[in-house]
Coordinates of C-alpha atoms in Angstrom, one line a residue:
M36 CA -160.1 7.6 171.9
K37 CA -157.4 4.9 171.5
K38 CA -154.5 4.6 174.0
H39 CA -152.1 6.1 171.5
V40 CA -153.2 8.4 168.7
L41 CA -150.9 8.4 165.8
L42 CA -150.8 12.0 164.8
L43 CA -148.2 13.7 162.8
V44 CA -145.7 13.1 160.1
A45 CA -142.9 13.9 157.9
L46 CA -139.6 12.1 157.5
A47 CA -137.7 9.1 156.3
T48 CA -136.7 6.7 153.7
F49 CA -133.9 5.3 155.7
F50 CA -130.4 4.9 155.2
T51 CA -127.2 2.8 155.5
A52 CA -124.9 2.2 158.5
F53 CA -122.2 4.6 159.7
V54 CA -119.0 5.8 161.3
S55 CA -118.1 7.0 164.7
C56 CA -116.5 10.4 164.9
S57 CA -113.1 9.0 164.1
S58 CA -113.0 7.0 160.9
D59 CA -115.3 5.1 158.6
D60 CA -117.5 6.1 155.7
P61 CA -120.0 8.9 156.2
Q62 CA -123.2 6.8 156.6
T63 CA -125.1 8.4 159.6
S64 CA -126.5 11.8 160.3
K65 CA -127.5 13.5 163.5
V66 CA -131.2 14.4 163.6
A67 CA -133.1 16.7 166.1
V68 CA -136.9 17.2 166.0
R69 CA -138.3 20.4 167.7
L70 CA -141.9 21.5 168.2
V71 CA -143.0 25.1 167.9
D72 CA -146.4 26.8 167.7
A73 CA -148.3 29.5 165.9
P74 CA -150.5 31.2 168.5
G75 CA -154.2 30.4 168.9
D76 CA -157.1 32.1 170.8
Y77 CA -157.0 29.8 173.8
D78 CA -155.5 29.7 177.3
E79 CA -153.7 26.4 176.8
V80 CA -153.5 23.7 174.2
N81 CA -151.9 20.6 175.8
I82 CA -150.6 17.8 173.5
D83 CA -149.5 14.5 175.0
V84 CA -146.4 13.5 173.0
Q85 CA -145.4 9.8 173.4
D86 CA -143.0 9.1 170.6
V87 CA -141.5 10.3 167.3
M88 CA -141.4 7.7 164.5
I89 CA -139.9 7.7 161.0
N90 CA -140.8 5.8 157.9
S91 CA -138.2 3.8 156.1
G92 CA -140.0 3.5 152.8
D93 CA -143.0 1.2 153.3
E94 CA -145.9 3.6 154.3
E95 CA -147.8 0.8 156.0
N96 CA -145.1 -1.3 157.7
G97 CA -142.0 0.8 157.6
W98 CA -142.5 3.0 160.7
Q99 CA -140.0 2.8 163.5
S100 CA -139.4 4.8 166.6
L101 CA -136.4 7.2 166.9
G102 CA -136.1 5.7 170.4
N103 CA -135.1 8.3 172.9
V104 CA -138.3 10.4 173.3
V105 CA -139.4 11.2 176.9
P106 CA -143.2 11.1 177.0
K107 CA -144.5 14.5 178.1
V108 CA -147.5 16.8 177.8
Y109 CA -146.6 20.1 176.1
N110 CA -148.6 23.3 176.2
L111 CA -148.3 24.5 172.6
L112 CA -149.1 28.1 173.5
E113 CA -145.8 28.2 175.5
L114 CA -143.8 27.3 172.4
T115 CA -143.7 30.8 170.8
G116 CA -141.4 33.8 170.7
G117 CA -138.3 31.7 170.0
I118 CA -139.1 29.0 172.6
D119 CA -139.4 25.4 171.3
A120 CA -139.5 21.8 172.7
L121 CA -136.8 19.4 171.8
L122 CA -138.6 16.1 171.2
V123 CA -135.7 14.0 170.1
D124 CA -131.9 14.3 169.4
T125 CA -130.4 11.2 167.9
E126 CA -128.2 9.7 165.2
I127 CA -129.6 7.6 162.3
P128 CA -128.4 6.1 159.0
S129 CA -128.0 8.7 156.3
G130 CA -130.2 8.8 153.2
K131 CA -133.4 10.1 151.7
I132 CA -136.1 11.4 154.1
N133 CA -139.8 11.1 153.3
Q134 CA -142.0 11.2 156.4
I135 CA -142.2 11.4 160.2
R136 CA -145.0 10.7 162.7
L137 CA -145.7 12.1 166.1
V138 CA -147.3 9.6 168.4
L139 CA -149.8 11.1 170.9
G140 CA -151.2 9.7 174.1
E141 CA -154.8 10.3 175.2
N142 CA -154.1 13.2 177.6
N143 CA -154.8 16.0 175.1
T144 CA -156.8 19.0 176.4
L145 CA -157.7 22.6 175.6
V146 CA -158.3 25.4 178.2
K147 CA -160.5 28.3 177.2
D148 CA -161.8 31.0 179.6
G149 CA -160.4 29.0 182.4
E150 CA -162.3 25.8 181.6
T151 CA -160.6 22.6 180.5
H152 CA -162.0 20.6 177.6
P153 CA -160.8 17.2 176.2
L154 CA -159.5 17.3 172.7
A155 CA -161.2 14.6 170.7
T156 CA -159.4 13.1 167.7
P157 CA -161.5 11.9 164.8
S158 CA -160.8 8.3 163.7
A159 CA -159.7 9.6 160.3
Q160 CA -156.8 11.4 162.0
Q161 CA -155.6 8.4 164.1
S162 CA -153.4 7.0 161.2
G163 CA -151.5 10.3 161.2
L164 CA -151.2 13.4 159.1
K165 CA -148.5 12.9 156.5
L166 CA -146.1 15.7 155.8
N167 CA -143.6 15.3 152.9
V168 CA -140.0 16.4 153.4
H169 CA -138.0 15.0 150.5
Q170 CA -134.7 15.7 152.2
D171 CA -131.4 13.9 151.6
L172 CA -129.4 13.5 154.8
V173 CA -125.7 13.8 154.3
G174 CA -123.4 11.7 156.5
G175 CA -121.8 13.6 159.4
V176 CA -124.2 16.5 159.2
K177 CA -126.7 17.5 161.9
Y178 CA -130.3 18.3 160.7
T179 CA -133.0 19.9 162.8
F180 CA -136.7 19.4 161.8
I181 CA -139.0 22.1 163.0
L182 CA -142.6 21.1 163.4
D183 CA -144.7 24.2 163.4
F184 CA -148.1 23.2 165.0
M185 CA -150.6 25.8 163.8
V186 CA -153.1 25.8 166.7
D187 CA -155.6 28.2 165.1
K188 CA -156.0 25.8 162.1
S189 CA -155.8 22.6 164.2
I190 CA -158.7 23.0 166.6
V191 CA -162.2 22.3 165.4
V192 CA -165.2 23.5 167.4
Q193 CA -167.8 20.7 167.5
G194 CA -171.6 21.2 167.3
N195 CA -172.0 20.1 170.9
G196 CA -169.6 22.8 172.1
G197 CA -166.7 20.4 172.4
Y198 CA -163.4 20.5 170.6
S199 CA -161.5 18.1 168.3
L200 CA -158.0 18.0 167.1
K201 CA -157.3 18.1 163.4
P202 CA -153.6 18.9 163.3
T203 CA -152.1 21.2 160.7
I204 CA -148.4 21.2 160.9
R205 CA -145.7 22.8 158.8
V206 CA -142.3 21.2 158.6
T207 CA -139.0 23.0 157.8
T208 CA -135.5 21.6 157.9
E209 CA -132.3 23.3 159.1
A210 CA -128.8 21.9 158.5
A211 CA -126.7 22.9 161.5
S212 CA -123.3 21.9 160.2
G213 CA -121.3 20.4 157.4
A214 CA -118.7 17.6 157.2
I215 CA -115.2 17.0 155.8
S216 CA -114.1 13.6 154.6
G217 CA -111.4 11.9 152.5
M218 CA -108.6 9.4 152.5
V219 CA -104.9 9.4 153.4
N220 CA -102.2 7.5 151.6
P221 CA -100.1 5.6 152.6
F222 CA -102.6 4.3 155.2
E223 CA -100.5 1.6 157.0
Y224 CA -100.1 4.0 160.0
Q225 CA -102.9 5.9 161.8
V226 CA -103.0 9.7 161.0
E227 CA -104.6 12.4 163.2
V228 CA -106.7 14.8 161.1
E229 CA -107.4 18.3 162.5
A230 CA -109.5 21.0 160.8
A231 CA -108.9 24.5 162.3
S232 CA -110.4 27.9 161.7
A233 CA -110.2 31.1 163.7
T234 CA -113.0 29.9 166.0
D235 CA -113.2 26.1 165.7
T236 CA -110.9 23.1 165.9
I237 CA -112.2 19.6 165.1
T238 CA -110.1 16.4 165.2
T239 CA -110.4 12.8 164.2
L240 CA -108.3 9.7 163.3
T241 CA -108.1 7.7 160.1
N242 CA -109.3 4.1 160.1
E243 CA -107.4 1.0 158.9
D244 CA -108.2 1.9 155.3
G245 CA -106.9 5.5 155.7
K246 CA -110.4 7.0 155.6
F247 CA -111.4 9.9 157.8
M248 CA -114.6 11.9 158.6
L249 CA -114.9 15.1 160.5
H250 CA -118.5 15.5 161.7
G251 CA -120.4 18.6 162.8
V252 CA -118.1 21.1 161.2
P253 CA -119.6 24.6 161.3
A254 CA -119.7 26.4 158.0
G255 CA -116.5 28.2 157.2
T256 CA -113.0 27.8 155.8
Y257 CA -110.5 25.5 157.5
N258 CA -106.8 24.5 157.3
V259 CA -106.8 20.7 157.6
T260 CA -103.6 19.2 159.1
F261 CA -102.6 15.6 158.8
T262 CA -100.2 14.3 161.4
P263 CA -99.0 10.7 160.9
D264 CA -97.9 8.4 163.7
E265 CA -94.3 9.2 164.5
A266 CA -93.3 5.6 163.8
S267 CA -94.3 6.0 160.1
G268 CA -91.5 8.4 159.3
L269 CA -93.9 10.4 157.3
T270 CA -94.1 14.2 157.4
A271 CA -97.2 16.2 158.6
K272 CA -99.1 18.0 155.9
T273 CA -101.5 20.9 155.9
V274 CA -104.1 21.6 153.2
E275 CA -105.4 25.2 153.4
G276 CA -108.7 26.7 152.4
V277 CA -111.0 23.7 152.8
S278 CA -114.6 24.8 152.9
S279 CA -117.3 23.4 155.1
V280 CA -120.9 24.0 153.8
L281 CA -124.1 23.6 155.8
G282 CA -125.8 20.3 154.9
E283 CA -123.0 19.1 152.6
N284 CA -120.0 16.8 152.9
T285 CA -116.8 18.2 151.5
D286 CA -114.8 15.3 150.0
M287 CA -111.0 16.1 150.0
G288 CA -110.3 13.0 148.0
T289 CA -106.9 11.3 148.6
V290 CA -104.3 13.2 150.5
E291 CA -100.8 12.0 149.8
L292 CA -98.2 12.0 152.6
E293 CA -94.5 11.7 152.1

């Protein structure tokens, strides 16, 4: 078995560059990838996760690592009943998602009746199992991709009594927040922007062009207050009833200050 077995998939036609939590255009999204399991009739199924990669469009040459995965062996049978493993939590350019790939090392094993068996991986699986997502990532929104590793369908009993891994994985997507963006005019002075509800308060600042972006806004209705720099002589303004929707960016357009 090769040093690294390229195994799973589902995510990414990549995206354009982005803002920090204070100002520019909404061009990046937060992405988390979590691993869960459907039970199987074994004592343990141990998977050696080395990396999580995304595809930026070219299926052969467009793969790139999400970058902050800590290599670890996971017992899939522990990832049930609401327990999951966070493989990666990062920020990437927003845009259309096509595929993701899980990169496995060679320390994959199965335990049955107290006996440990190596999990062989057929050469046909080394290039990865491709799972289609077709998800548009909206700037400023956090998305969680749930990789449901169905153990009972992924383990093949070989004729010699050994076991091989032929992964069957179901991918679902959860949007954990929304975003609120827009522009302020005049924009010669910096403006503090605050979105407040009964339970949440999120703030940011406009950039040099008067643009603002509030990231990670929980779903709900907000009063958005614009407080200009005191030196501007402009009056603060509140816009009531602004909605934040999961997985969407609410564009307020241009807010005029006087």
